[in-house]
Coordinates of C-alpha atoms in Angstrom, one line a residue:
X260 CA 0.0 0.0 0.0
X261 CA 3.0 2.3 0.4
X262 CA 3.0 2.9 -3.4
X263 CA -0.7 3.7 -3.5
X264 CA -1.8 7.3 -4.2
X265 CA -3.5 7.4 -0.8
X266 CA -2.9 6.0 2.6
X267 CA -5.7 3.5 3.2
X268 CA -5.3 3.7 6.9
X269 CA -5.6 7.5 6.9
X270 CA -8.8 7.3 4.8
X271 CA -10.3 4.9 7.3
X272 CA -9.3 6.5 10.5
X273 CA -9.3 10.2 9.5
X274 CA -12.1 11.8 11.6
X275 CA -11.9 15.3 10.0
X276 CA -14.4 15.0 7.1
X277 CA -12.8 17.8 5.1
X278 CA -9.3 16.2 5.4
X279 CA -10.7 12.8 4.5
X280 CA -12.5 14.3 1.5
X281 CA -9.3 16.0 0.3
X282 CA -7.4 12.7 0.6
X283 CA -9.9 10.9 -1.5
X284 CA -10.0 13.6 -4.2
X285 CA -6.2 13.5 -4.4
X286 CA -6.3 9.8 -5.0
X287 CA -8.9 10.3 -7.8
X288 CA -7.8 13.3 -9.9
X289 CA -11.0 13.2 -12.1
X290 CA -12.0 16.2 -14.2
X291 CA -15.2 17.0 -16.0
X292 CA -16.0 19.0 -19.1
X293 CA -19.0 21.2 -20.1
X294 CA -19.8 18.6 -22.8
X295 CA -19.9 15.8 -20.1
X296 CA -22.1 17.9 -17.8
X297 CA -24.5 18.8 -20.5
X298 CA -25.6 15.2 -20.6
X299 CA -27.3 16.0 -17.3
X300 CA -27.9 19.8 -17.7
X301 CA -28.4 20.4 -21.4
X302 CA -28.7 24.2 -21.1
X303 CA -25.4 24.5 -19.3
X304 CA -23.5 27.5 -20.9
X305 CA -20.1 27.2 -22.5
X306 CA -18.6 29.5 -19.8
X307 CA -19.6 27.3 -16.9
X308 CA -16.4 26.8 -14.7
X309 CA -15.2 23.2 -14.6
X310 CA -11.9 23.8 -12.8
X311 CA -11.2 21.4 -9.9
X312 CA -12.2 17.8 -9.2
X313 CA -15.1 16.5 -11.2
X314 CA -17.0 15.4 -8.1
X315 CA -16.6 18.9 -6.7
X316 CA -17.8 20.5 -9.9
X317 CA -20.8 18.1 -10.0
X318 CA -21.5 18.8 -6.3
X319 CA -21.6 22.5 -6.9
X320 CA -23.8 22.1 -9.9
X321 CA -26.1 19.8 -7.9
X322 CA -26.2 22.3 -5.1
X323 CA -27.3 25.0 -7.5
X324 CA -29.8 22.8 -9.1
X325 CA -31.1 21.7 -5.7
X326 CA -31.7 25.3 -4.6
X327 CA -33.4 26.1 -7.9
X328 CA -35.6 23.0 -7.5
X329 CA -36.5 24.1 -4.0
X330 CA -37.5 27.5 -5.3
X331 CA -39.3 25.9 -8.2
X332 CA -41.2 23.6 -6.0
X333 CA -42.4 26.5 -3.8
X334 CA -43.3 28.5 -6.9
X335 CA -45.2 25.5 -8.3
X336 CA -47.0 24.9 -5.1
X337 CA -47.9 28.6 -4.7
X338 CA -49.0 28.8 -8.4
X339 CA -51.2 25.7 -8.1
X340 CA -52.8 27.1 -4.9
X341 CA -53.4 30.4 -6.6
X342 CA -54.8 28.6 -9.7
X343 CA -57.1 26.5 -7.5
X344 CA -58.4 29.6 -5.6
X345 CA -59.0 31.3 -8.9
X346 CA -60.8 28.2 -10.3
X347 CA -63.0 28.0 -7.1
X348 CA -63.8 31.7 -7.3
X349 CA -64.7 31.3 -11.0
X350 CA -66.9 28.4 -10.2
X351 CA -68.6 30.3 -7.4
X352 CA -69.2 33.3 -9.8
X353 CA -70.5 31.0 -12.5
X354 CA -72.9 29.5 -10.0
X355 CA -74.4 32.9 -9.3
X356 CA -75.3 33.3 -13.0
X357 CA -78.2 31.6 -14.7
X358 CA -77.2 29.1 -17.5
X359 CA -76.7 30.6 -21.0
X360 CA -76.7 34.2 -19.6
X361 CA -75.3 36.5 -22.4
X362 CA -72.0 38.1 -21.6
X363 CA -72.5 41.1 -23.9
X364 CA -73.0 43.8 -21.3
X365 CA -73.1 46.5 -24.0
X366 CA -76.4 45.2 -25.4
X367 CA -77.8 44.9 -21.8
X368 CA -76.8 48.5 -21.0
X369 CA -78.4 49.7 -24.2
X370 CA -81.6 47.8 -23.3
X371 CA -81.6 49.2 -19.8
X372 CA -81.2 52.8 -21.1
X373 CA -84.0 52.3 -23.6
X374 CA -86.3 51.0 -20.8
X375 CA -85.4 53.9 -18.5
X376 CA -85.9 56.4 -21.3
X377 CA -89.4 54.9 -22.0
X378 CA -90.2 55.1 -18.3
X379 CA -88.9 58.6 -18.0
X380 CA -91.0 59.6 -21.1
X381 CA -94.2 58.1 -19.5
X382 CA -93.6 59.8 -16.3
X383 CA -93.0 63.1 -18.1
X384 CA -96.3 62.6 -20.0
X385 CA -98.0 61.7 -16.7
X386 CA -96.7 64.9 -15.1
X387 CA -97.9 66.8 -18.2
X388 CA -101.3 65.2 -17.9
X389 CA -101.5 66.1 -14.2
X390 CA -100.6 69.7 -15.0
X391 CA -103.1 69.6 -17.9
X392 CA -105.8 68.3 -15.5
X393 CA -105.1 71.3 -13.3
X394 CA -105.3 73.7 -16.2
X395 CA -108.4 71.9 -17.4
X396 CA -110.1 72.4 -14.1
X397 CA -109.3 76.1 -14.2
X398 CA -110.4 76.3 -17.8
X399 CA -113.7 74.7 -17.0
X400 CA -114.2 77.3 -14.3
X401 CA -113.5 80.0 -16.9
X402 CA -115.9 78.3 -19.3
X403 CA -118.6 78.2 -16.7
X404 CA -118.0 81.9 -16.0
X405 CA -118.0 82.8 -19.7
X406 CA -121.2 80.8 -20.3
X407 CA -122.8 82.6 -17.3
X408 CA -121.7 85.9 -18.9
X409 CA -123.2 84.7 -22.2
X410 CA -126.5 83.9 -20.4
X411 CA -126.4 87.2 -18.6
X412 CA -125.9 89.0 -21.9
X413 CA -128.8 87.1 -23.4
X414 CA -131.1 88.0 -20.5
X415 CA -130.0 91.6 -20.8
X416 CA -130.9 91.6 -24.5
X417 CA -134.2 89.9 -23.8
X418 CA -135.0 92.4 -21.1
X419 CA -134.1 95.5 -23.2
X420 CA -137.0 97.9 -24.1
X421 CA -138.8 97.0 -27.3
X422 CA -138.1 99.1 -30.3
X423 CA -141.5 100.7 -30.1
X424 CA -140.7 101.9 -26.7
X425 CA -138.2 104.3 -28.3
X426 CA -140.9 106.1 -30.2
X427 CA -140.6 110.0 -29.9
X428 CA -144.4 110.5 -30.2
X429 CA -144.9 110.9 -26.5
X430 CA -142.2 113.6 -26.5
X431 CA -143.8 115.3 -29.5
X432 CA -147.2 115.2 -27.8
X433 CA -145.7 116.7 -24.7
X434 CA -144.0 119.4 -26.7
X435 CA -147.3 120.1 -28.5
X436 CA -149.0 120.1 -25.2
X437 CA -146.4 122.6 -24.0
X438 CA -147.2 124.9 -26.9
X439 CA -150.9 124.5 -26.5
X440 CA -151.1 124.5 -22.8
X441 CA -148.9 127.2 -21.5
X442 CA -150.7 127.0 -18.2
X443 CA -149.5 123.4 -17.9
X444 CA -146.0 124.5 -18.9
X445 CA -144.3 123.5 -15.8
X446 CA -145.9 120.1 -15.7
X447 CA -145.3 119.5 -19.4
X448 CA -141.6 120.4 -19.0
X449 CA -141.4 118.0 -16.1
X450 CA -143.0 115.3 -18.2
X451 CA -140.6 116.1 -21.1
X452 CA -137.6 115.8 -18.8
X453 CA -138.8 112.5 -17.5
X454 CA -139.5 111.2 -21.0
X455 CA -136.0 112.3 -22.2
X456 CA -134.5 110.6 -19.2
X457 CA -136.4 107.4 -19.9
X458 CA -135.4 107.6 -23.5
X459 CA -131.7 108.0 -22.7
X460 CA -131.9 105.2 -20.2
X461 CA -133.6 102.9 -22.7
X462 CA -131.0 103.8 -25.3
X463 CA -128.2 103.1 -23.0
X464 CA -129.8 99.8 -21.9
X465 CA -130.1 98.8 -25.5
X466 CA -126.5 99.6 -26.2
X467 CA -125.4 97.8 -23.1
X468 CA -127.5 94.8 -24.0
X469 CA -125.9 94.7 -27.4
X470 CA -122.4 94.8 -25.8
X471 CA -123.5 92.1 -23.3
X472 CA -124.8 90.0 -26.2
X473 CA -121.6 90.4 -28.1
X474 CA -119.5 89.6 -25.0
X475 CA -121.7 86.6 -24.4
X476 CA -121.2 85.4 -28.0
X477 CA -117.4 85.9 -27.6
X478 CA -117.5 84.1 -24.3
X479 CA -119.4 81.2 -25.8
X480 CA -116.9 81.0 -28.7
X481 CA -114.0 81.2 -26.2
X482 CA -115.6 78.5 -24.1
X483 CA -116.0 76.3 -27.2
X484 CA -112.4 76.8 -28.0
X485 CA -111.2 76.0 -24.5
X486 CA -113.4 73.0 -24.3
X487 CA -111.9 71.7 -27.5
X488 CA -108.5 72.2 -26.0
X489 CA -109.5 70.2 -23.0
X490 CA -110.6 67.3 -25.2
X491 CA -107.3 67.3 -27.1
X492 CA -105.2 67.3 -23.8
X493 CA -107.3 64.6 -22.3
X494 CA -106.3 62.3 -25.1
X495 CA -102.6 62.4 -24.0
X496 CA -103.2 61.1 -20.5
X497 CA -101.0 58.2 -19.2
X498 CA -102.5 55.6 -17.0
X499 CA -100.9 54.1 -13.8
X500 CA -100.9 50.7 -15.6
X501 CA -98.7 52.2 -18.3
X502 CA -96.2 53.5 -15.8
X503 CA -96.2 50.3 -13.8
X504 CA -95.5 48.2 -17.0
X505 CA -92.7 50.6 -17.9
X506 CA -91.2 50.3 -14.4
X507 CA -91.3 46.5 -14.5
X508 CA -89.6 46.6 -18.0
X509 CA -86.9 48.9 -16.6
X510 CA -86.4 46.6 -13.6
X511 CA -86.1 43.5 -15.9
X512 CA -83.6 45.4 -18.1
X513 CA -81.6 46.4 -15.0
X514 CA -81.5 42.8 -13.7
X515 CA -80.5 41.6 -17.2
X516 CA -77.6 44.1 -17.2
X517 CA -76.5 42.9 -13.7
X518 CA -76.6 39.3 -14.9
X519 CA -74.6 40.2 -18.0
X520 CA -72.0 41.9 -15.8
X521 CA -71.8 38.9 -13.5
X522 CA -71.5 36.6 -16.5
X523 CA -68.8 38.7 -18.1
X524 CA -66.9 38.8 -14.7
X525 CA -67.3 35.0 -14.4
X526 CA -66.0 34.5 -17.9
X527 CA -63.0 36.8 -17.2
X528 CA -62.3 35.0 -13.9
X529 CA -62.4 31.7 -15.8
X530 CA -59.9 33.0 -18.3
X531 CA -57.7 34.1 -15.4
X532 CA -58.1 30.7 -13.7
X533 CA -57.1 29.0 -17.0
X534 CA -54.1 31.2 -17.4
X535 CA -53.0 30.6 -13.8
X536 CA -53.6 26.8 -14.3
X537 CA -51.3 27.0 -17.3
X538 CA -48.6 28.8 -15.4
X539 CA -49.0 26.3 -12.5
X540 CA -48.5 23.4 -15.1
X541 CA -45.4 25.1 -16.4
X542 CA -44.1 25.7 -12.9
X543 CA -44.7 22.1 -12.0
X544 CA -43.1 20.9 -15.2
X545 CA -40.0 23.1 -14.4
X546 CA -39.9 21.7 -10.9
X547 CA -40.1 18.1 -12.2
X548 CA -37.4 18.9 -14.7
X549 CA -35.1 20.2 -12.0
X550 CA -36.0 17.2 -9.9
X551 CA -34.6 15.1 -12.7
X552 CA -31.5 17.2 -12.9
X553 CA -30.9 16.9 -9.2
X554 CA -31.3 13.2 -9.4
X555 CA -29.0 12.9 -12.4
X556 CA -26.3 15.1 -10.7
X557 CA -26.7 13.1 -7.4
X558 CA -26.7 9.6 -8.8
X559 CA -26.1 9.3 -12.5
X560 CA -23.4 11.9 -13.1
X561 CA -21.0 10.8 -10.3
X562 CA -21.4 7.2 -11.3
X563 CA -20.8 8.0 -15.0
X564 CA -17.7 10.1 -14.3
X565 CA -16.2 7.6 -11.8
X566 CA -17.0 4.7 -14.2
X567 CA -15.3 6.5 -17.1
X568 CA -12.3 7.2 -14.8
X569 CA -12.3 3.7 -13.2
X570 CA -13.2 5.1 -9.8
X571 CA -15.2 3.2 -7.2
X572 CA -18.9 3.0 -8.2
X573 CA -21.5 4.8 -5.9
X574 CA -19.0 7.4 -4.7
X575 CA -20.5 10.9 -4.3
X576 CA -19.8 14.1 -2.4
X577 CA -22.2 16.1 -0.2
X578 CA -20.3 19.1 1.0
X579 CA -17.4 17.7 3.1
X580 CA -19.2 14.4 3.6
X581 CA -18.2 11.5 1.4
X582 CA -20.9 9.0 0.6
X583 CA -20.9 5.5 -0.9
X584 CA -24.2 4.5 -2.5
X585 CA -25.9 7.3 -0.5
X586 CA -24.4 6.2 2.9
X587 CA -21.8 8.3 4.7
X588 CA -18.4 6.7 5.2
X589 CA -18.9 7.2 8.9
X590 CA -21.9 4.9 8.9
X591 CA -20.1 2.1 7.0
X592 CA -18.7 -0.8 9.0
X593 CA -15.0 -1.2 9.3
X594 CA -14.8 -3.9 6.5
X595 CA -16.7 -1.7 4.1
X596 CA -14.5 1.3 4.9
X597 CA -11.3 -0.8 4.3
X598 CA -12.8 -2.2 1.0
X599 CA -13.6 1.3 -0.1
X600 CA -10.1 2.6 0.8
X601 CA -8.5 -0.3 -1.1
X602 CA -10.6 0.6 -4.2
X603 CA -9.3 4.1 -4.1
X604 CA -5.7 2.9 -3.6
X605 CA -5.8 0.7 -6.7

């Protein structure tokens, strides 16, 4: 054993793991190239440093891959949890929407606006009808007053002195009596004065009756015109049933708009859930790929490198710890340790 590249006894009895590791690596001066490592990590760049012992290089590469796999596993787990939450939320949102609900909110908004415009128009017509009813009531009062004026004018005309009452014969007789009867002059003058006064009064009454008759005719015509207006306005009235039907239509349109909004939100959430599920699949695939890389660098790569360099099969490095088929040298029995040391010394 004295000519061996390593002291077998030192390998077996060395308790300092780092020194024992260095002894073993000195006995196995194995190197690795980027081309060899790409068999296990295909995307390894050309500039990756391969200086040092092959097992150390593989160990560092494995440690990096292990850290990346740990991060990838966490990312995949978080991505899957996020995707599941999004899917559950999408299912809940879809459950609140009736089947086959349209997702075109624009059409629903247009329908709602049309229904609200119709309702607003009916309410405006109803308000106008109410105001018209108030005006109609006042107009009817005016019509009644005008018709009363017309009747008053007619009565005044009917009560006017007859045309023959305007005859001047009595005045003429009185004047002749004045001429003939000077002795009755004072009485005749008084009679003449009274006759003139009655004549003037009858004349004025006749004129006033004519004015009243004309005013009555005008009032009647105005009443007819107002009554025609009342009839026209009454045709534009809106019933409570019309307004109630419009309100129900507006409410249905509003609910349809809300349903369309919920359906659109559910569809959007489903799209988000699908995208998150896709990302979760990609993250899980990456984690699985890295798991394969870690396994290859832990088992396959050291075995291949040592086999190609005639080293002991199953040898691997985990930091300063040296393992054989996954078991630390410290945990091997004495015979197994001696056998291992002899394999290195060969």
